[in-house]
mmCIF file of C-alpha atoms in Angstrom:
data_model
loop_
_atom_site.group_PDB
_atom_site.id
_atom_site.type_symbol
_atom_site.label_atom_id
_atom_site.label_comp_id
_atom_site.label_asym_id
_atom_site.label_seq_id
_atom_site.Cartn_x
_atom_site.Cartn_y
_atom_site.Cartn_z
ATOM 1 C CA PRO A 25 18.661 83.874 -48.714
ATOM 2 C CA ILE A 26 15.364 83.574 -50.610
ATOM 3 C CA VAL A 27 14.901 84.551 -53.998
ATOM 4 C CA ARG A 28 10.962 85.280 -55.980
ATOM 5 C CA GLY A 29 10.853 87.255 -58.565
ATOM 6 C CA ASN A 30 12.422 90.366 -58.567
ATOM 7 C CA TYR A 31 13.281 90.662 -54.588
ATOM 8 C CA ILE A 32 15.877 88.394 -52.876
ATOM 9 C CA ALA A 33 15.702 88.546 -49.134
ATOM 10 C CA TRP A 34 18.130 87.513 -45.823
ATOM 11 C CA TYR A 35 18.354 87.635 -42.289
ATOM 12 C CA ASP A 36 20.816 90.301 -40.857
ATOM 13 C CA ASN A 37 22.222 90.104 -37.643
ATOM 14 C CA SER A 38 24.367 92.559 -37.257
ATOM 15 C CA SER A 39 22.834 95.483 -35.540
ATOM 16 C CA GLY A 40 22.047 92.914 -32.353
ATOM 17 C CA SER A 41 18.910 92.060 -33.262
ATOM 18 C CA THR A 42 18.111 89.548 -36.650
ATOM 19 C CA ASN A 43 16.512 92.182 -39.067
ATOM 20 C CA ILE A 44 15.664 91.152 -42.705
ATOM 21 C CA VAL A 45 17.098 92.750 -45.725
ATOM 22 C CA LEU A 46 14.838 93.135 -48.394
ATOM 23 C CA TYR A 47 16.917 93.335 -51.928
ATOM 24 C CA ASP A 48 15.284 95.401 -55.409
ATOM 25 C CA ILE A 49 16.992 93.395 -58.134
ATOM 26 C CA ALA A 50 16.238 94.908 -60.531
ATOM 27 C CA ALA A 51 17.267 98.327 -58.906
ATOM 28 C CA GLY A 52 20.384 96.347 -57.725
ATOM 29 C CA ASP A 53 20.207 97.615 -54.151
ATOM 30 C CA VAL A 54 18.916 97.387 -50.621
ATOM 31 C CA LYS A 55 14.945 97.971 -50.986
ATOM 32 C CA ASP A 56 14.863 97.996 -47.313
ATOM 33 C CA VAL A 57 15.803 96.413 -43.755
ATOM 34 C CA ILE A 58 13.014 94.874 -42.105
ATOM 35 C CA ASN A 59 12.968 96.618 -38.044
ATOM 36 C CA CYS A 60 12.292 92.723 -36.905
ATOM 37 C CA ASP A 61 13.794 90.668 -34.420
ATOM 38 C CA ALA A 62 13.419 87.596 -36.798
ATOM 39 C CA LYS A 63 13.558 83.776 -35.055
ATOM 40 C CA THR A 64 15.073 81.656 -36.865
ATOM 41 C CA THR A 65 14.886 78.253 -36.174
ATOM 42 C CA ILE A 66 12.109 75.778 -34.951
ATOM 43 C CA PRO A 67 10.031 75.600 -32.192
ATOM 44 C CA TYR A 68 11.583 73.566 -29.422
ATOM 45 C CA GLY A 69 14.670 72.832 -31.560
ATOM 46 C CA SER A 70 17.726 73.970 -33.792
ATOM 47 C CA THR A 71 16.510 73.852 -37.440
ATOM 48 C CA GLY A 72 16.479 76.504 -38.885
ATOM 49 C CA PHE A 73 14.148 78.274 -41.818
ATOM 50 C CA LYS A 74 14.079 80.837 -44.031
ATOM 51 C CA PRO A 75 11.759 83.959 -44.358
ATOM 52 C CA ALA A 76 8.871 83.972 -46.714
ATOM 53 C CA LEU A 77 8.923 85.952 -49.806
ATOM 54 C CA SER A 78 6.785 86.440 -52.333
ATOM 55 C CA GLU A 79 6.504 89.711 -55.130
ATOM 56 C CA LYS A 80 4.549 91.275 -52.755
ATOM 57 C CA TYR A 81 5.596 90.380 -49.256
ATOM 58 C CA VAL A 82 7.949 89.427 -46.653
ATOM 59 C CA ALA A 83 6.984 87.061 -43.746
ATOM 60 C CA TRP A 84 9.277 85.757 -40.722
ATOM 61 C CA VAL A 85 8.192 84.337 -36.968
ATOM 62 C CA GLU A 86 8.833 87.147 -34.582
ATOM 63 C CA GLU A 87 11.369 85.923 -31.935
ATOM 64 C CA ASP A 88 9.392 87.592 -28.913
ATOM 65 C CA ASP A 89 6.354 86.167 -29.026
ATOM 66 C CA GLY A 90 6.956 83.289 -31.576
ATOM 67 C CA ARG A 91 4.129 84.488 -34.416
ATOM 68 C CA VAL A 92 3.860 85.026 -37.678
ATOM 69 C CA TYR A 93 4.712 88.184 -39.250
ATOM 70 C CA TYR A 94 4.919 89.947 -42.773
ATOM 71 C CA TYR A 95 5.856 93.494 -44.684
ATOM 72 C CA ASP A 96 4.180 94.739 -47.664
ATOM 73 C CA ILE A 97 6.844 95.480 -50.156
ATOM 74 C CA GLU A 98 4.584 98.044 -52.095
ATOM 75 C CA ALA A 99 3.664 100.182 -49.282
ATOM 76 C CA GLU A 100 7.368 99.464 -47.492
ATOM 77 C CA ASP A 101 5.349 98.670 -44.065
ATOM 78 C CA PRO A 102 5.458 96.098 -41.678
ATOM 79 C CA VAL A 103 1.840 94.919 -41.406
ATOM 80 C CA GLY A 104 1.859 93.215 -38.287
ATOM 81 C CA PRO A 105 0.800 89.257 -37.200
ATOM 82 C CA VAL A 106 -0.613 87.627 -39.531
ATOM 83 C CA SER A 107 -2.968 85.641 -37.128
ATOM 84 C CA THR A 108 -4.940 86.907 -33.956
ATOM 85 C CA SER A 109 -4.055 83.771 -32.503
ATOM 86 C CA MET A 110 -1.413 83.805 -29.747
ATOM 87 C CA ALA A 111 -0.146 80.540 -30.622
ATOM 88 C CA THR A 112 3.072 79.446 -31.514
ATOM 89 C CA GLN A 113 3.744 79.557 -35.644
ATOM 90 C CA ALA A 114 6.573 78.716 -37.646
ATOM 91 C CA TRP A 115 8.071 77.841 -40.933
ATOM 92 C CA PRO A 116 6.031 80.569 -43.343
ATOM 93 C CA SER A 117 5.935 79.845 -47.121
ATOM 94 C CA LEU A 118 4.601 82.425 -49.141
ATOM 95 C CA TYR A 119 2.922 82.629 -52.903
ATOM 96 C CA GLY A 120 1.705 85.732 -54.296
ATOM 97 C CA SER A 121 -0.456 86.921 -51.156
ATOM 98 C CA ILE A 122 -1.096 83.880 -50.279
ATOM 99 C CA ILE A 123 0.659 82.955 -47.042
ATOM 100 C CA VAL A 124 0.469 79.365 -44.685
ATOM 101 C CA TRP A 125 2.505 78.002 -41.782
ATOM 102 C CA GLU A 126 2.728 75.551 -39.111
ATOM 103 C CA ASP A 127 0.541 76.550 -36.147
ATOM 104 C CA TYR A 128 0.470 74.957 -32.496
ATOM 105 C CA ARG A 129 -2.582 76.100 -31.270
ATOM 106 C CA HIS A 130 -3.595 72.863 -30.767
ATOM 107 C CA GLY A 131 -0.702 71.476 -28.398
ATOM 108 C CA GLY A 132 2.627 70.978 -29.175
ATOM 109 C CA VAL A 133 2.556 67.774 -30.090
ATOM 110 C CA ASN A 134 -0.273 68.499 -32.876
ATOM 111 C CA PRO A 135 1.118 71.222 -34.988
ATOM 112 C CA ASP A 136 -1.408 72.360 -38.260
ATOM 113 C CA ILE A 137 -1.304 74.038 -41.313
ATOM 114 C CA TYR A 138 -2.773 77.165 -41.706
ATOM 115 C CA MET A 139 -3.567 79.711 -44.323
ATOM 116 C CA ALA A 140 -4.494 83.365 -44.800
ATOM 117 C CA ASP A 141 -4.533 85.515 -47.510
ATOM 118 C CA LEU A 142 -2.799 88.804 -47.030
ATOM 119 C CA ASP A 143 -4.591 90.742 -49.381
ATOM 120 C CA ASN A 144 -7.569 90.005 -47.469
ATOM 121 C CA PRO A 145 -6.868 90.322 -43.443
ATOM 122 C CA SER A 146 -9.820 90.686 -42.730
ATOM 123 C CA ALA A 147 -10.636 86.815 -44.282
ATOM 124 C CA GLU A 148 -11.024 84.144 -41.910
ATOM 125 C CA GLU A 149 -7.688 81.888 -41.881
ATOM 126 C CA THR A 150 -8.486 78.216 -43.076
ATOM 127 C CA GLN A 151 -7.083 75.060 -41.556
ATOM 128 C CA ILE A 152 -5.754 72.993 -43.971
ATOM 129 C CA THR A 153 -4.926 70.030 -41.928
ATOM 130 C CA SER A 154 -6.404 68.384 -38.745
ATOM 131 C CA ASP A 155 -4.901 65.205 -38.513
ATOM 132 C CA THR A 156 -3.710 64.420 -34.878
ATOM 133 C CA GLY A 157 -0.422 63.774 -36.196
ATOM 134 C CA GLU A 158 2.492 66.406 -36.352
ATOM 135 C CA GLN A 159 2.164 68.400 -39.802
ATOM 136 C CA VAL A 160 4.875 71.024 -40.282
ATOM 137 C CA SER A 161 7.067 72.778 -42.794
ATOM 138 C CA PRO A 162 4.747 73.655 -45.079
ATOM 139 C CA VAL A 163 5.406 75.159 -48.563
ATOM 140 C CA ILE A 164 2.875 76.777 -51.412
ATOM 141 C CA SER A 165 3.066 77.468 -54.701
ATOM 142 C CA GLY A 166 0.012 77.988 -56.748
ATOM 143 C CA SER A 167 -2.996 75.742 -56.098
ATOM 144 C CA ILE A 168 -0.967 73.070 -54.221
ATOM 145 C CA ILE A 169 0.520 73.202 -50.554
ATOM 146 C CA ALA A 170 2.806 70.200 -49.287
ATOM 147 C CA TRP A 171 4.238 69.365 -45.698
ATOM 148 C CA GLU A 172 6.210 66.711 -43.868
ATOM 149 C CA ASP A 173 3.134 64.795 -41.906
ATOM 150 C CA LYS A 174 3.840 62.166 -39.335
ATOM 151 C CA ARG A 175 0.727 60.283 -39.291
ATOM 152 C CA VAL A 176 2.401 57.813 -41.220
ATOM 153 C CA PRO A 177 5.546 57.610 -38.793
ATOM 154 C CA ALA A 178 8.675 58.530 -39.464
ATOM 155 C CA ARG A 179 7.322 61.200 -41.820
ATOM 156 C CA SER A 180 5.557 61.361 -44.677
ATOM 157 C CA ILE A 181 4.863 63.693 -47.434
ATOM 158 C CA PHE A 182 1.647 64.950 -48.034
ATOM 159 C CA MET A 183 -0.004 67.857 -50.050
ATOM 160 C CA TYR A 184 -3.629 69.635 -50.476
ATOM 161 C CA ASP A 185 -4.848 70.932 -54.064
ATOM 162 C CA LEU A 186 -6.648 74.102 -53.017
ATOM 163 C CA SER A 187 -7.984 74.177 -56.704
ATOM 164 C CA VAL A 188 -10.170 71.081 -55.899
ATOM 165 C CA ARG A 189 -10.115 71.051 -52.291
ATOM 166 C CA GLU A 190 -8.141 67.857 -52.050
ATOM 167 C CA GLU A 191 -5.498 66.035 -50.044
ATOM 168 C CA LEU A 192 -3.568 63.824 -50.681
ATOM 169 C CA SER A 193 -0.549 60.897 -49.856
ATOM 170 C CA VAL A 194 2.493 62.033 -52.484
ATOM 171 C CA VAL A 195 4.498 59.381 -50.371
ATOM 172 C CA GLU A 196 4.367 57.799 -47.019
ATOM 173 C CA SER A 197 7.291 55.992 -44.960
ATOM 174 C CA ALA A 198 7.844 52.327 -45.375
ATOM 175 C CA ASP A 199 8.731 51.820 -41.469
ATOM 176 C CA ASN A 200 9.444 53.981 -38.265
ATOM 177 C CA TYR A 201 13.529 54.804 -39.757
ATOM 178 C CA ASP A 202 12.235 56.038 -43.441
ATOM 179 C CA GLU A 203 11.926 59.397 -43.194
ATOM 180 C CA HIS A 204 10.766 62.278 -46.216
ATOM 181 C CA LEU A 205 11.928 65.589 -45.294
ATOM 182 C CA TYR A 206 12.393 69.458 -46.820
ATOM 183 C CA PRO A 207 8.858 69.435 -49.332
ATOM 184 C CA ALA A 208 9.481 72.134 -51.959
ATOM 185 C CA VAL A 209 7.002 73.230 -54.747
ATOM 186 C CA SER A 210 6.866 74.713 -58.171
ATOM 187 C CA GLY A 211 3.736 74.897 -60.016
ATOM 188 C CA ASN A 212 2.652 71.426 -59.285
ATOM 189 C CA THR A 213 6.204 69.566 -59.082
ATOM 190 C CA ILE A 214 7.197 68.629 -55.689
ATOM 191 C CA VAL A 215 10.580 67.314 -54.213
ATOM 192 C CA TRP A 216 11.875 66.654 -51.472
ATOM 193 C CA GLN A 217 14.435 64.594 -49.419
ATOM 194 C CA ARG A 218 14.141 60.887 -48.586
ATOM 195 C CA GLY A 219 16.561 60.084 -45.142
ATOM 196 C CA SER A 220 18.829 62.234 -42.779
ATOM 197 C CA GLY A 221 22.235 60.713 -43.198
ATOM 198 C CA THR A 222 25.361 60.847 -45.584
ATOM 199 C CA ASN A 223 23.115 58.378 -47.562
ATOM 200 C CA SER A 224 20.326 60.990 -48.219
ATOM 201 C CA ASN A 225 18.628 61.130 -51.830
ATOM 202 C CA ILE A 226 15.893 63.585 -53.567
ATOM 203 C CA TYR A 227 13.134 62.528 -54.642
ATOM 204 C CA ILE A 228 10.574 64.081 -57.568
ATOM 205 C CA PHE A 229 6.702 63.771 -58.297
ATOM 206 C CA ALA A 230 4.341 65.645 -60.646
ATOM 207 C CA TYR A 231 1.433 65.878 -59.558
ATOM 208 C CA GLU A 232 -1.304 65.908 -62.296
ATOM 209 C CA PRO A 233 -5.025 66.747 -61.351
ATOM 210 C CA GLY A 234 -7.472 64.695 -61.506
ATOM 211 C CA ALA A 235 -4.782 61.633 -62.930
ATOM 212 C CA PRO A 236 -4.387 58.183 -61.137
ATOM 213 C CA VAL A 237 -1.085 58.761 -58.925
ATOM 214 C CA GLU A 238 1.919 56.780 -60.386
ATOM 215 C CA PRO A 239 2.896 53.887 -58.348
ATOM 216 C CA VAL A 240 6.812 54.255 -57.524
ATOM 217 C CA ALA A 241 9.025 51.937 -56.170
ATOM 218 C CA MET A 242 10.032 52.814 -52.606
ATOM 219 C CA SER A 243 11.541 49.538 -51.031
ATOM 220 C CA ILE A 244 12.462 46.218 -51.529
ATOM 221 C CA GLY A 245 12.514 43.234 -49.200
ATOM 222 C CA VAL A 246 14.614 40.409 -49.838
ATOM 223 C CA ASP A 247 14.242 36.783 -48.383
ATOM 224 C CA PRO A 248 15.780 35.110 -47.279
ATOM 225 C CA SER A 249 17.128 37.300 -45.360
ATOM 226 C CA THR A 250 20.537 35.419 -43.386
ATOM 227 C CA PRO A 251 20.454 32.216 -44.981
ATOM 228 C CA THR A 252 23.391 29.867 -44.113
ATOM 229 C CA ILE A 253 24.622 27.156 -47.086
ATOM 230 C CA ALA A 254 27.067 24.169 -47.666
ATOM 231 C CA VAL A 255 29.266 24.941 -50.654
ATOM 232 C CA ASN A 256 28.185 24.550 -53.849
ATOM 233 C CA ASP A 257 24.511 24.708 -52.403
ATOM 234 C CA THR A 258 22.376 26.684 -53.691
ATOM 235 C CA VAL A 259 19.569 29.506 -52.501
ATOM 236 C CA THR A 260 17.054 31.151 -54.343
ATOM 237 C CA PHE A 261 15.841 34.845 -53.225
ATOM 238 C CA GLU A 262 12.579 36.836 -53.516
ATOM 239 C CA ALA A 263 12.486 40.203 -53.955
ATOM 240 C CA THR A 264 9.172 41.799 -52.670
ATOM 241 C CA VAL A 265 9.172 45.045 -54.044
ATOM 242 C CA ARG A 266 6.372 48.226 -52.478
ATOM 243 C CA ASN A 267 5.417 51.415 -53.974
ATOM 244 C CA GLN A 268 4.776 54.764 -52.201
ATOM 245 C CA PHE A 269 1.870 53.096 -50.547
ATOM 246 C CA GLY A 270 2.995 50.283 -49.167
ATOM 247 C CA ASP A 271 1.328 48.326 -51.759
ATOM 248 C CA GLN A 272 3.220 45.026 -53.036
ATOM 249 C CA MET A 273 4.366 45.941 -56.832
ATOM 250 C CA THR A 274 3.913 42.562 -59.508
ATOM 251 C CA GLY A 275 6.203 42.768 -62.854
ATOM 252 C CA VAL A 276 8.503 45.590 -61.362
ATOM 253 C CA GLU A 277 12.117 43.702 -63.017
ATOM 254 C CA ILE A 278 15.125 43.370 -60.670
ATOM 255 C CA ALA A 279 18.669 43.344 -60.980
ATOM 256 C CA TRP A 280 20.578 40.599 -58.528
ATOM 257 C CA THR A 281 24.517 41.012 -57.590
ATOM 258 C CA SER A 282 26.993 39.289 -54.992
ATOM 259 C CA ASP A 283 29.372 41.094 -53.428
ATOM 260 C CA ASN A 284 31.431 38.963 -53.293
ATOM 261 C CA GLU A 285 31.476 36.351 -56.086
ATOM 262 C CA THR A 286 34.745 34.510 -55.070
ATOM 263 C CA VAL A 287 31.865 33.337 -52.395
ATOM 264 C CA GLY A 288 28.996 33.017 -54.224
ATOM 265 C CA THR A 289 27.465 34.201 -57.417
ATOM 266 C CA VAL A 290 23.349 35.336 -58.367
ATOM 267 C CA ASP A 291 21.844 35.050 -61.460
ATOM 268 C CA ASP A 292 19.179 37.015 -62.735
ATOM 269 C CA THR A 293 16.534 34.898 -61.138
ATOM 270 C CA GLY A 294 17.741 35.519 -57.968
ATOM 271 C CA LEU A 295 19.563 31.803 -57.886
ATOM 272 C CA PHE A 296 22.910 31.944 -55.252
ATOM 273 C CA THR A 297 25.341 29.156 -55.817
ATOM 274 C CA ALA A 298 27.699 29.035 -52.859
ATOM 275 C CA HIS A 299 31.530 28.314 -54.379
ATOM 276 C CA ALA A 300 33.997 28.597 -50.833
ATOM 277 C CA GLU A 301 33.211 29.186 -47.671
ATOM 278 C CA GLY A 302 32.819 33.080 -45.923
ATOM 279 C CA THR A 303 29.690 35.488 -46.440
ATOM 280 C CA ALA A 304 28.692 37.591 -49.726
ATOM 281 C CA ASP A 305 26.060 40.366 -49.259
ATOM 282 C CA VAL A 306 23.260 39.799 -52.528
ATOM 283 C CA THR A 307 21.397 42.820 -53.288
ATOM 284 C CA ALA A 308 18.197 42.658 -55.226
ATOM 285 C CA THR A 309 17.972 46.800 -57.135
ATOM 286 C CA ALA A 310 14.870 48.506 -59.109
ATOM 287 C CA GLY A 311 14.201 51.866 -59.967
ATOM 288 C CA GLY A 312 16.888 53.100 -58.136
ATOM 289 C CA VAL A 313 15.434 51.585 -54.944
ATOM 290 C CA SER A 314 17.827 48.285 -53.235
ATOM 291 C CA GLY A 315 17.153 45.453 -50.662
ATOM 292 C CA SER A 316 19.576 43.159 -49.654
ATOM 293 C CA ALA A 317 20.269 39.590 -47.711
ATOM 294 C CA THR A 318 23.235 38.488 -46.417
ATOM 295 C CA VAL A 319 24.442 34.446 -47.155
ATOM 296 C CA THR A 320 26.834 32.817 -44.873
ATOM 297 C CA GLU A 321 28.623 29.790 -46.796
ATOM 298 C CA SER A 322 29.636 27.102 -44.288
ATOM 299 C CA SER A 323 31.850 23.818 -44.655
ATOM 300 C CA LEU A 324 30.105 22.593 -41.747
ATOM 301 C CA LEU A 325 27.339 21.714 -43.656
ATOM 302 C CA LEU A 326 26.238 18.926 -46.324
ATOM 303 C CA PRO A 327 25.165 20.099 -49.358
ATOM 304 C CA GLY A 328 20.901 20.467 -49.193
ATOM 305 C CA ALA A 329 20.974 21.330 -45.682
ATOM 306 C CA ARG A 330 20.295 24.853 -44.667
ATOM 307 C CA ARG A 331 20.078 27.119 -41.470
ATOM 308 C CA ARG A 332 17.514 30.075 -41.869
ATOM 309 C CA SER A 333 17.196 33.512 -39.989
ATOM 310 C CA PRO A 334 13.493 35.101 -39.620
ATOM 311 C CA GLN A 335 13.116 38.030 -42.660
ATOM 312 C CA ARG A 336 14.327 41.541 -41.536
ATOM 313 C CA GLN A 337 13.789 45.016 -42.602
ATOM 314 C CA ALA A 338 14.374 45.783 -46.023
ATOM 315 C CA ALA A 339 17.347 48.374 -46.159
ATOM 316 C CA TYR A 340 16.229 51.840 -48.049
ATOM 317 C CA PRO A 341 18.747 54.648 -49.260
ATOM 318 C CA GLY A 342 19.793 57.163 -46.999
ATOM 319 C CA VAL A 343 18.251 55.612 -44.321
ATOM 320 C CA ARG A 344 19.521 53.451 -41.006
ATOM 321 C CA GLN A 345 18.476 50.635 -39.629
ATOM 322 C CA SER A 346 18.527 51.411 -36.065
ATOM 323 C CA PRO A 347 16.783 53.547 -33.468
ATOM 324 C CA SER A 348 19.432 55.684 -33.562
ATOM 325 C CA THR A 349 17.928 57.197 -36.628
ATOM 326 C CA GLN A 350 14.835 57.942 -35.642
ATOM 327 C CA LYS A 351 14.299 61.624 -34.906
ATOM 328 C CA SER A 352 12.695 63.900 -32.093
ATOM 329 C CA ARG A 353 10.320 66.886 -33.513
ATOM 330 C CA SER A 354 12.827 68.672 -31.792
ATOM 331 C CA ASP A 355 15.402 67.271 -33.925
ATOM 332 C CA ARG A 356 13.665 66.604 -37.212
ATOM 333 C CA PHE A 357 16.265 67.233 -39.793
#
């Protein structure tokens, strides 16, 4: 279900087709059952999405032709498609009379975000994005439109401010496995899910028009990543913190921990001291983001001798560092 102001809408397939039920909260009763056959999943995939709703309109994707249609709540009347384009459409979102959706008129691998004003159906619709990467899952609130964007793989979050006609990057993926999904907007606040696994997290961004975007720690790399040292020897770890734009941050306070203090301990500066044979994971944490390294203590090495392997990629919350986590368009969530 979806709720906006005095109305709730949801899918209902009890008739054999997927109708949309519109419920009036103040009246305490169903206002209408919209006779349609709504498509509830994304094109070329199985991810589901809700009907779109505002105080004025309901919108959905029709199963028959894959286009967005809308219903006028005051008139209690299905109006028709939102666009004259016959291309596949998906994921509508409404704010008042303004509707946005993902549109495939430029090809199945290049969906873009489009917008229209349902109060002025004769007006020309507006193309919000034009980048050759995928822009999908749009949401709108007030003057803010947000969406998932693959111009920076895996999936980043971008936004567009209608009041100043400006596109901004909210957060960019740190690497090909770093997914930012399910944006939602209320006023100037954008939230989304980072990662698609069991350890995914929720992030928030407060947009201040005209104000510089505050950098936020999004990833930490630890070097060396897998050193081998002798018992009673030491190794100093260094943490590299990067923000949502991929830039290195300085002056960030790092908390260091060792998961096996019998094998070795680490102090506040990242200096690790080996106490016994075995392995220990050393973790650097800042602002809720962590990166780690694995150190091995071996009696086969003399103190001062050290084996060192190349730096590895940082670990990110909720993201597994393996190709199996990379999503295709057909199963992006």
